[in-house]
Coordinates of C-alpha atoms in Angstrom, one line a residue:
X1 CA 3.7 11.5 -23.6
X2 CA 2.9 12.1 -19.6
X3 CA 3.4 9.7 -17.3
X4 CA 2.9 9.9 -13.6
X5 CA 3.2 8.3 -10.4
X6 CA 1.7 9.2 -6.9
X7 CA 2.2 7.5 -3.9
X8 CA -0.8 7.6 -2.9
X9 CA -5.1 -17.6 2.3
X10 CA -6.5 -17.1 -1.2
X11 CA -9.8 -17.7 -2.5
X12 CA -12.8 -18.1 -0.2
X13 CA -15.7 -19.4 -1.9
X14 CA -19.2 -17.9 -1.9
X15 CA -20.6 -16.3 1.4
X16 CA -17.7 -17.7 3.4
X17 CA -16.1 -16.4 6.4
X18 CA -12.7 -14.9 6.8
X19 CA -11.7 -14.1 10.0
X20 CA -8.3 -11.9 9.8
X21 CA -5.5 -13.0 12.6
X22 CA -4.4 -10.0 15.1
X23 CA -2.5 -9.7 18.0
X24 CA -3.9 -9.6 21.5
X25 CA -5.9 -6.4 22.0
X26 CA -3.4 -4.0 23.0
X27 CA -3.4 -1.6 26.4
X28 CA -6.0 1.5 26.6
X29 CA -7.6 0.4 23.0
X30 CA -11.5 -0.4 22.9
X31 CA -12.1 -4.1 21.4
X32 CA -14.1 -3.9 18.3
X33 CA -14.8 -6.3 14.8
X34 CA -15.8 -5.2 11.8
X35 CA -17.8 -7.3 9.3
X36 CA -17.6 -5.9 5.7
X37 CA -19.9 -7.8 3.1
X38 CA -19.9 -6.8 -0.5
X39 CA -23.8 -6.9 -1.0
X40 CA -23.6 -5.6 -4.6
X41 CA -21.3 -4.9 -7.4
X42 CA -20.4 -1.1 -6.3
X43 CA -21.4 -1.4 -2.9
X44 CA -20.6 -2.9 0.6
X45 CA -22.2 -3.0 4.3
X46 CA -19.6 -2.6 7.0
X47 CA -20.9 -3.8 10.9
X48 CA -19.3 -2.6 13.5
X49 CA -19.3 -4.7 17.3
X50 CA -18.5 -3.1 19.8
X51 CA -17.1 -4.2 23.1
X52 CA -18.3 -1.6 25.1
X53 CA -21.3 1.2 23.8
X54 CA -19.8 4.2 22.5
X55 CA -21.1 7.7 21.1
X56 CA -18.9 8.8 18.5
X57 CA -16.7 7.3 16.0
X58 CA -13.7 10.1 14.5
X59 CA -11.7 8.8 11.5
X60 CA -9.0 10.9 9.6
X61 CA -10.9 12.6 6.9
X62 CA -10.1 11.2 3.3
X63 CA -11.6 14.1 1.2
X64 CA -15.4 13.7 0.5
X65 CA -15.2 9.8 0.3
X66 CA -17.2 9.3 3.5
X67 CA -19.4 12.2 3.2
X68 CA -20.3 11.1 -0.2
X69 CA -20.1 7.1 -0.8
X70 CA -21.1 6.4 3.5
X71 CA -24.2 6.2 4.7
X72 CA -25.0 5.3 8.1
X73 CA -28.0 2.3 8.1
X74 CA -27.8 2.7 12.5
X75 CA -30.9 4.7 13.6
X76 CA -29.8 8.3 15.3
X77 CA -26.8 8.4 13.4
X78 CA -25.3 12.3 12.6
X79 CA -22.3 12.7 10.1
X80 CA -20.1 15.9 10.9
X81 CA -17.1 16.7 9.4
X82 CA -14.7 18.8 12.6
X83 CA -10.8 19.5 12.8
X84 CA -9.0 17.5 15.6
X85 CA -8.9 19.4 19.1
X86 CA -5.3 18.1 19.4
X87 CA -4.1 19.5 16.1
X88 CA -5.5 21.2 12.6
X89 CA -5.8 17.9 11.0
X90 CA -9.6 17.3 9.6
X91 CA -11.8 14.8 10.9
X92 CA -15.2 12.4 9.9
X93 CA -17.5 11.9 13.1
X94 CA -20.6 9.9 13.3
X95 CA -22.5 11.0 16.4
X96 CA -24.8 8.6 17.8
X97 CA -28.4 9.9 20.1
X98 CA -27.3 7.2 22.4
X99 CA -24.5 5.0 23.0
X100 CA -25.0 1.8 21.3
X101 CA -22.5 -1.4 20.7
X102 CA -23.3 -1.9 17.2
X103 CA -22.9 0.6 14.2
X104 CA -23.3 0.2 10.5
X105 CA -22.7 1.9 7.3
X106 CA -23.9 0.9 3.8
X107 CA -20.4 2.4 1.5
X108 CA -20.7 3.3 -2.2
X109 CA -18.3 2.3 -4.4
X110 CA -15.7 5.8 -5.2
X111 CA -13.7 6.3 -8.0
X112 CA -12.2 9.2 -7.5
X113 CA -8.5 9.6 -5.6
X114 CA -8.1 11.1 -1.9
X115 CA -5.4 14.1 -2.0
X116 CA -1.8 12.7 -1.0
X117 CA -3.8 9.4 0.2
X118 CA -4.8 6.1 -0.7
X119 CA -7.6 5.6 -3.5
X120 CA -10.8 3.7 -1.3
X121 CA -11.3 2.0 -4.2
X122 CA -9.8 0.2 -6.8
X123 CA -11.8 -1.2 -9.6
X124 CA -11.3 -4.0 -12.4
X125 CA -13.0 -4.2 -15.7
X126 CA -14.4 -7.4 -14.8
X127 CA -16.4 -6.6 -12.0
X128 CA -13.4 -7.1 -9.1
X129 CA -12.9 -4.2 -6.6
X130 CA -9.9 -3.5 -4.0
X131 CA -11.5 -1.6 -0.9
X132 CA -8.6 0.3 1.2
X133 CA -9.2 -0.6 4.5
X134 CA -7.2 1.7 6.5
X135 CA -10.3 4.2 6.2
X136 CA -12.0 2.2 8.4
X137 CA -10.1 2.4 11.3
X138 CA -10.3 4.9 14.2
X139 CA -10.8 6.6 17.7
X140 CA -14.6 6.0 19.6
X141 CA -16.0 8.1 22.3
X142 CA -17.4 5.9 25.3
X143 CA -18.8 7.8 28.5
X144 CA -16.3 10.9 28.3
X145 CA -13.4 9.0 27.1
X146 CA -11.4 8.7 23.7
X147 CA -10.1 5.3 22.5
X148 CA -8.6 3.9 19.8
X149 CA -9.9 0.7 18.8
X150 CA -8.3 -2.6 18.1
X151 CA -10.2 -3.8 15.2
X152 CA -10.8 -7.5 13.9
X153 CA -12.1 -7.5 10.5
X154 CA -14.4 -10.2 8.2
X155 CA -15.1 -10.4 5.1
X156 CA -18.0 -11.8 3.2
X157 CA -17.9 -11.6 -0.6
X158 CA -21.0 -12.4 -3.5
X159 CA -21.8 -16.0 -4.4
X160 CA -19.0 -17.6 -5.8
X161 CA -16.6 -14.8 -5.0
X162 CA -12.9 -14.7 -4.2
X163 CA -11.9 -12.7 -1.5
X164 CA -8.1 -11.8 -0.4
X165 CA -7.9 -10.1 2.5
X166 CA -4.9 -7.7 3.7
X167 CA -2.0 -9.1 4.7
X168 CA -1.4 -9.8 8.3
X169 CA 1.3 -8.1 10.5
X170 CA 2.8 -8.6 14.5
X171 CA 1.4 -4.8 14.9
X172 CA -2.4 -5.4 14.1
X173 CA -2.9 -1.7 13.1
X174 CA -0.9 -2.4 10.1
X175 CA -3.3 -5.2 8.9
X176 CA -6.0 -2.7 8.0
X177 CA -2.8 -0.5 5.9
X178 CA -4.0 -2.7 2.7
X179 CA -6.3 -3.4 0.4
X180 CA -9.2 -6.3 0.5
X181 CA -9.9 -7.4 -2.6
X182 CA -13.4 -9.1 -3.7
X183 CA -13.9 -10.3 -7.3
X184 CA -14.2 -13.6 -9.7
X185 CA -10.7 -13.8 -10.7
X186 CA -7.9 -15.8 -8.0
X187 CA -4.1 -14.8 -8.6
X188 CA -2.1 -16.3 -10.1
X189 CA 1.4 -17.2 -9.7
X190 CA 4.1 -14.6 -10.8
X191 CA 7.4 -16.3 -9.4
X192 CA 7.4 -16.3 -5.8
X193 CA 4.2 -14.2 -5.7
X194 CA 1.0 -14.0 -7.2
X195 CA -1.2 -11.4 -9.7
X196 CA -4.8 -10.4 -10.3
X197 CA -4.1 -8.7 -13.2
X198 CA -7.3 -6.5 -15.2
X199 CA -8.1 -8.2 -18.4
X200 CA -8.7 -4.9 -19.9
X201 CA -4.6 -4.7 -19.6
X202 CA -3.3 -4.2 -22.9
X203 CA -1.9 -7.9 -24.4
X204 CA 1.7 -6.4 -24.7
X205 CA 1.5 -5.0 -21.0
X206 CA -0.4 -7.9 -19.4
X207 CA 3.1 -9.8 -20.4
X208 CA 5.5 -7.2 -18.9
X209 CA 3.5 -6.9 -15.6
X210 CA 3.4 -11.0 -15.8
X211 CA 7.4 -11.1 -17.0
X212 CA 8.8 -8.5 -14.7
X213 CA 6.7 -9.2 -11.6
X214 CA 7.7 -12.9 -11.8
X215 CA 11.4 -12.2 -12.4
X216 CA 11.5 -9.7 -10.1
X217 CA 10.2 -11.7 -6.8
X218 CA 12.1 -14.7 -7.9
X219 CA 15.1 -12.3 -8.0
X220 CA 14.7 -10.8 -4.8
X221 CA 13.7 -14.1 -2.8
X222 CA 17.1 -15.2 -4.4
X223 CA 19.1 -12.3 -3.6
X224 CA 17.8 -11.8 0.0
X225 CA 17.5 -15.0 1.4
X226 CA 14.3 -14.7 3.1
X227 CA 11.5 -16.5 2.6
X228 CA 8.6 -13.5 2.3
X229 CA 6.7 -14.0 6.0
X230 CA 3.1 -13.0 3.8
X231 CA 1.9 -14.0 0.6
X232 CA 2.8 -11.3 -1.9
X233 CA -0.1 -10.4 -4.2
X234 CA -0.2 -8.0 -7.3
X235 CA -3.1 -6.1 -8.1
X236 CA -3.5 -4.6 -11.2
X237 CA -6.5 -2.5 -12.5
X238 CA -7.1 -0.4 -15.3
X239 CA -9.4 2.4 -14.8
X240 CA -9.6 3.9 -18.5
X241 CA -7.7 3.9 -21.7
X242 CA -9.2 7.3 -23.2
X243 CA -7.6 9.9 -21.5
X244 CA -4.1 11.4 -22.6
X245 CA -1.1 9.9 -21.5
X246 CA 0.0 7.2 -19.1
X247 CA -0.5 7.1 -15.5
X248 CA 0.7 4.0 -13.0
X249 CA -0.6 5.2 -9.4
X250 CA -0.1 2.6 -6.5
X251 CA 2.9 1.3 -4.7
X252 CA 3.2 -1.3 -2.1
X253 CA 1.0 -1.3 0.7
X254 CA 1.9 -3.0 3.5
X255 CA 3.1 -6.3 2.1
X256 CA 1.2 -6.5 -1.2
X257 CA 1.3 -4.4 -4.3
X258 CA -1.9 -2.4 -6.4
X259 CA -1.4 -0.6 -9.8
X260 CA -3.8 1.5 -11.4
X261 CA -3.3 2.0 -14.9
X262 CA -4.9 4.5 -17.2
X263 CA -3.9 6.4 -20.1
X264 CA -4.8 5.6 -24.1
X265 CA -0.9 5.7 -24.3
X266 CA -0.7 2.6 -23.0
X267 CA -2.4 0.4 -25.8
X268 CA 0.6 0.4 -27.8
X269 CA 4.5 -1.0 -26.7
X270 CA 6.1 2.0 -26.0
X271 CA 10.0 1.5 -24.4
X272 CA 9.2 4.5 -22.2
X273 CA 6.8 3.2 -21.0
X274 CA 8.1 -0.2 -20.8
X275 CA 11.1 0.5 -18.7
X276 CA 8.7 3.0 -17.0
X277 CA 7.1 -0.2 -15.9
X278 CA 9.6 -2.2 -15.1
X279 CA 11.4 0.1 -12.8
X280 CA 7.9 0.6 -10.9
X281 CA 7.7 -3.3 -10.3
X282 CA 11.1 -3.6 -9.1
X283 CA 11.3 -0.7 -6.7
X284 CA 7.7 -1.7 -5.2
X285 CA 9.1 -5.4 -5.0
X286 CA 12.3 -3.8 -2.7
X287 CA 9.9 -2.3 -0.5
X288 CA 8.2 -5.9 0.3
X289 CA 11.3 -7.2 0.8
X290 CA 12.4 -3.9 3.3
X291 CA 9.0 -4.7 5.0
X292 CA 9.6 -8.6 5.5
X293 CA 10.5 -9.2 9.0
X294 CA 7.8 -9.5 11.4
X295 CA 6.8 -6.1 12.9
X296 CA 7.9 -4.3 9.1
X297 CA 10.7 -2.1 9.2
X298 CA 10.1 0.8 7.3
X299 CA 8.8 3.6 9.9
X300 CA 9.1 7.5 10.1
X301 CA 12.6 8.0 10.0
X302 CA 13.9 10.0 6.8
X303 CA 11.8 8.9 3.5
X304 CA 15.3 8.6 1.8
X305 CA 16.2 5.7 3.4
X306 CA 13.2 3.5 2.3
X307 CA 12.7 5.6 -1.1
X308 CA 16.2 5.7 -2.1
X309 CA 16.8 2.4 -0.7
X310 CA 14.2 0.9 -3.2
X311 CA 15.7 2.8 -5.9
X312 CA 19.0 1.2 -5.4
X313 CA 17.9 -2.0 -5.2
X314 CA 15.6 -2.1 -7.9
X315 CA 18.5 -0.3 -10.5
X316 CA 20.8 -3.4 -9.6
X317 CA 17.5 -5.8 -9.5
X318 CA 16.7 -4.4 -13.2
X319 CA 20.7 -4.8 -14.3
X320 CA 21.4 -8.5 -12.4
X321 CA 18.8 -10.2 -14.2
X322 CA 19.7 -8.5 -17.8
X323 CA 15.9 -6.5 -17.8
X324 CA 17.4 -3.5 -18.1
X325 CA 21.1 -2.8 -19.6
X326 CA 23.8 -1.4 -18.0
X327 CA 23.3 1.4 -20.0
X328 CA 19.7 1.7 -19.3
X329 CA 20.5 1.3 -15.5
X330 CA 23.9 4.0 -16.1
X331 CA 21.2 6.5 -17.7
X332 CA 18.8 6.1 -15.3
X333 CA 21.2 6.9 -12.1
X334 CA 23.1 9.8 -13.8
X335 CA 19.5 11.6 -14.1
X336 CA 18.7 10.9 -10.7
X337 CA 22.4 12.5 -9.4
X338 CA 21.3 15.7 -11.9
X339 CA 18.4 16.0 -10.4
X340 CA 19.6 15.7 -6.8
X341 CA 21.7 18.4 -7.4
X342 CA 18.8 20.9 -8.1
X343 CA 16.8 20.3 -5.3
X344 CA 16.3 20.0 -1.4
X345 CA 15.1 18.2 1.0
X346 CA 13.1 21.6 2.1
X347 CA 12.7 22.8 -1.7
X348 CA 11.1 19.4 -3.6
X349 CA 10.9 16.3 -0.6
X350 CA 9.4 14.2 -2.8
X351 CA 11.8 13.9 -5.9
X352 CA 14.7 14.7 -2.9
X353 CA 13.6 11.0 -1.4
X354 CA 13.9 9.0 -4.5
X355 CA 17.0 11.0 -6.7
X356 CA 19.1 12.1 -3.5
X357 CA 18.2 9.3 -1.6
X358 CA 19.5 6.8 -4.7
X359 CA 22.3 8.9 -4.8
X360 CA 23.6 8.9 -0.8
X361 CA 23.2 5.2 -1.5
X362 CA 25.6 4.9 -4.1
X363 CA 28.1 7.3 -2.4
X364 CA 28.5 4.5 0.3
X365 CA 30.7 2.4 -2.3
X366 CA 29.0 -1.1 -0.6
X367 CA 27.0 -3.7 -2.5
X368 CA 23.2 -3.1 -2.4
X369 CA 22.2 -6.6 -1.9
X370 CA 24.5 -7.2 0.7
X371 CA 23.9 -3.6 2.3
X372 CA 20.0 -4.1 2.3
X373 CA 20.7 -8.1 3.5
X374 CA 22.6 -6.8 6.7
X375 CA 19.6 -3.9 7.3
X376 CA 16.9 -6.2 7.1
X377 CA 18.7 -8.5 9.3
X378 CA 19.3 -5.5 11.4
X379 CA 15.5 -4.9 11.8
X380 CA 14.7 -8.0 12.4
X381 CA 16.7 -8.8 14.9
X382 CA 16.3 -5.3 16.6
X383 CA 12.9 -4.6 16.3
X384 CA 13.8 -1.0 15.6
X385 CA 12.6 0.8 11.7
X386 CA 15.5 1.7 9.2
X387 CA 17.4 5.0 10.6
X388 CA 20.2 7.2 9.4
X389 CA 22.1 6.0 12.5
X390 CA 21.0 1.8 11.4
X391 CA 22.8 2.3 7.7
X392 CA 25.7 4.7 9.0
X393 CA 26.4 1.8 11.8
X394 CA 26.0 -1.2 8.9
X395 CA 27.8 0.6 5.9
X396 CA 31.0 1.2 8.2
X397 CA 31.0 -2.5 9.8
X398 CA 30.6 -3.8 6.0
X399 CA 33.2 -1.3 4.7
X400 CA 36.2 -3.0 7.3

């Protein structure tokens, strides 16, 4: 069996209105909303307002999604894929003839995965979709000048529709990080947070994403004493069970958490899989909690922090509330130390982030929860993302 991961309020009723909160619009950035209506099952019509008329709007590329599932419904409207004058990183333009204030796209639904990115889309068996909405988001062109935007977004769904929009953050850039999700099901409640879960998910694994993910945030609300500042939603989907295997791809994003399921392995209880499972809830959970302070405090310092911060905190998450065993948990940290000690941080980042970074946590010889109590304190009250320096300075004041 194969298994693999890659990192890649509620409930508004029919052809209602939801207006996501941001901040002020921030220095030097151009104004802008976005309507995006789902006007069919596998597509959507995004609007763009402008404050001011612009002449080109540049987005990160994400593979062929907009080349292939966008097209522009504006009048005089040029696609053009270009790399970024500032660096080698590719870009998706849309030239316009003239400057205008308003902009629209018509966006097929896209089932495939964007390389070392999010998946655009997420779909359910029943008809739901998640939509990532950080592909929206971008720099315009007006006169000669190059702005970002600060973008307010809307949502419209079908008749009779639920619609959950992303969650809502001090920095407003970080509201569009998510996804949206439009479909007939609403959550429902999973401890101290809520699931849409795909009702193609196998009986046995519907009840161990139900089980874990409601013991889990119970555990970690508990354990952390913080109320969550956003509603935590699950979203689970299952994309096939043909294909060999198992595969879980998601992770939290931004203060909620998507799963994509596929794999033919999965439509009978397997304990591989099973603790497989459970270990992917709990460490996504962590991250919710490392996120829950008002601005989010994971940031670009060393992915070991976060990663192997999650890793510690789910392991004792798993063992506290008798999930896993202390063997299970004992086993599961002694492969992570062998594999630290074959790798780099240069030679394999990625397994170095979650193994090494688990590892440098439990050399500090300091409780997890109240380690990761004090950081998120920390960040909270500093304002400043998780560093090296932030847990050196915490681990020693614990430690005396």
């Amino acid at each position: 069996m194969r298994t693999s991961l890659i990192f890649t309020t509620v409930a508004i009723g029919a052809s209602l209105l939801y207006n996501l909160p941001v901040t002020a619009a921030e220095t030097g950035k151009l104004p802008a909303q976005m309507q995006l209506t789902r006007i069919a099952a596998d597509k959507w019509r995004a609007d763009y307002s402008f404050s001011e008329a612009i002449s080109r709007l540049t987005m990160p590329a994400a593979g062929d999604y907009r080349s292939t599932a966008w097209k522009p419904l504006t009048t005089g409207v040029r696609y053009q894929a270009e790399q970024s004058p500032q660096s080698d990183q590719q870009m998706d333009s849309y030239i316009l003839a003239q400057p205008l204030r308003q902009l629209s796209f018509e966006i097929t639904a896209y089932n495939g995965f964007v390389q070392k990115n999010y998946a655009p889309n997420n779909r359910f068996s029943d008809g739901g979709a998640g939509i990532y909405m950080g592909f929206f988001d971008g720099d315009v062109q007006e006169a000669s000048k190059t702005r970002g935007m600060n973008l307010t977004v809307s949502y419209r769904g079908l008749p009779g529709e639920t619609i959950i929009p992303t969650p809502a953050f001090a920095d407003a850039e970080r509201n569009l990080r998510a996804y949206a999700y439009f479909g007939p099901q609403k959550p429902v409640p999973a401890g101290t947070a809520k699931l849409i879960l795909d009702p193609a998910t196998p009986e046995w694994l519907a009840k161990l994403i139900l089980d874990t993910s409601s013991t889990m945030s119970a555990y970690f609300s508990s354990t952390y004493q913080r109320t969550l500042l956003r509603e935590l939603v699950l979203m689970v989907s299952v994309t096939d069970t043909s294909s060999p295997g198992f595969s879980m791809k998601g992770g939290a994003t931004n203060g909620q958490i998507t799963f994509r399921l596929s794999g033919k392995a999965m439509l009978n209880e397997h304990p591989a899989i099973r603790r497989l499972v459970q270990k992917l809830v709990a460490h996504e959970m962590a991250h919710i909690w490392q996120d829950n302070v008002s601005q989010g405090g994971i940031g670009d310092e060393p992915a070991w922090i976060h990663e192997g911060g999650a890793e510690a905190m789910a392991i004792v998450a798993l063992k506290n509330t008798a999930l896993w065993t202390a063997e299970e948990a004992a086993t599961y940290q002694e492969n992570a130390s062998a594999t630290c000690k074959k790798i780099t941080s240069q030679s394999d980042p990625y397994h170095y982030a979650y193994a090494c970074g688990l590892q440098k946590f439990m050399d500090l010889n300091v409780d997890i929860p109240v380690l990761w109590r004090s950081l998120i304190s920390e960040t909270g009250q500093s304002g400043l993302p998780y560093s090296e320096t932030m847990l050196s300075n915490v681990s020693q004041r614990l430690r005396k």
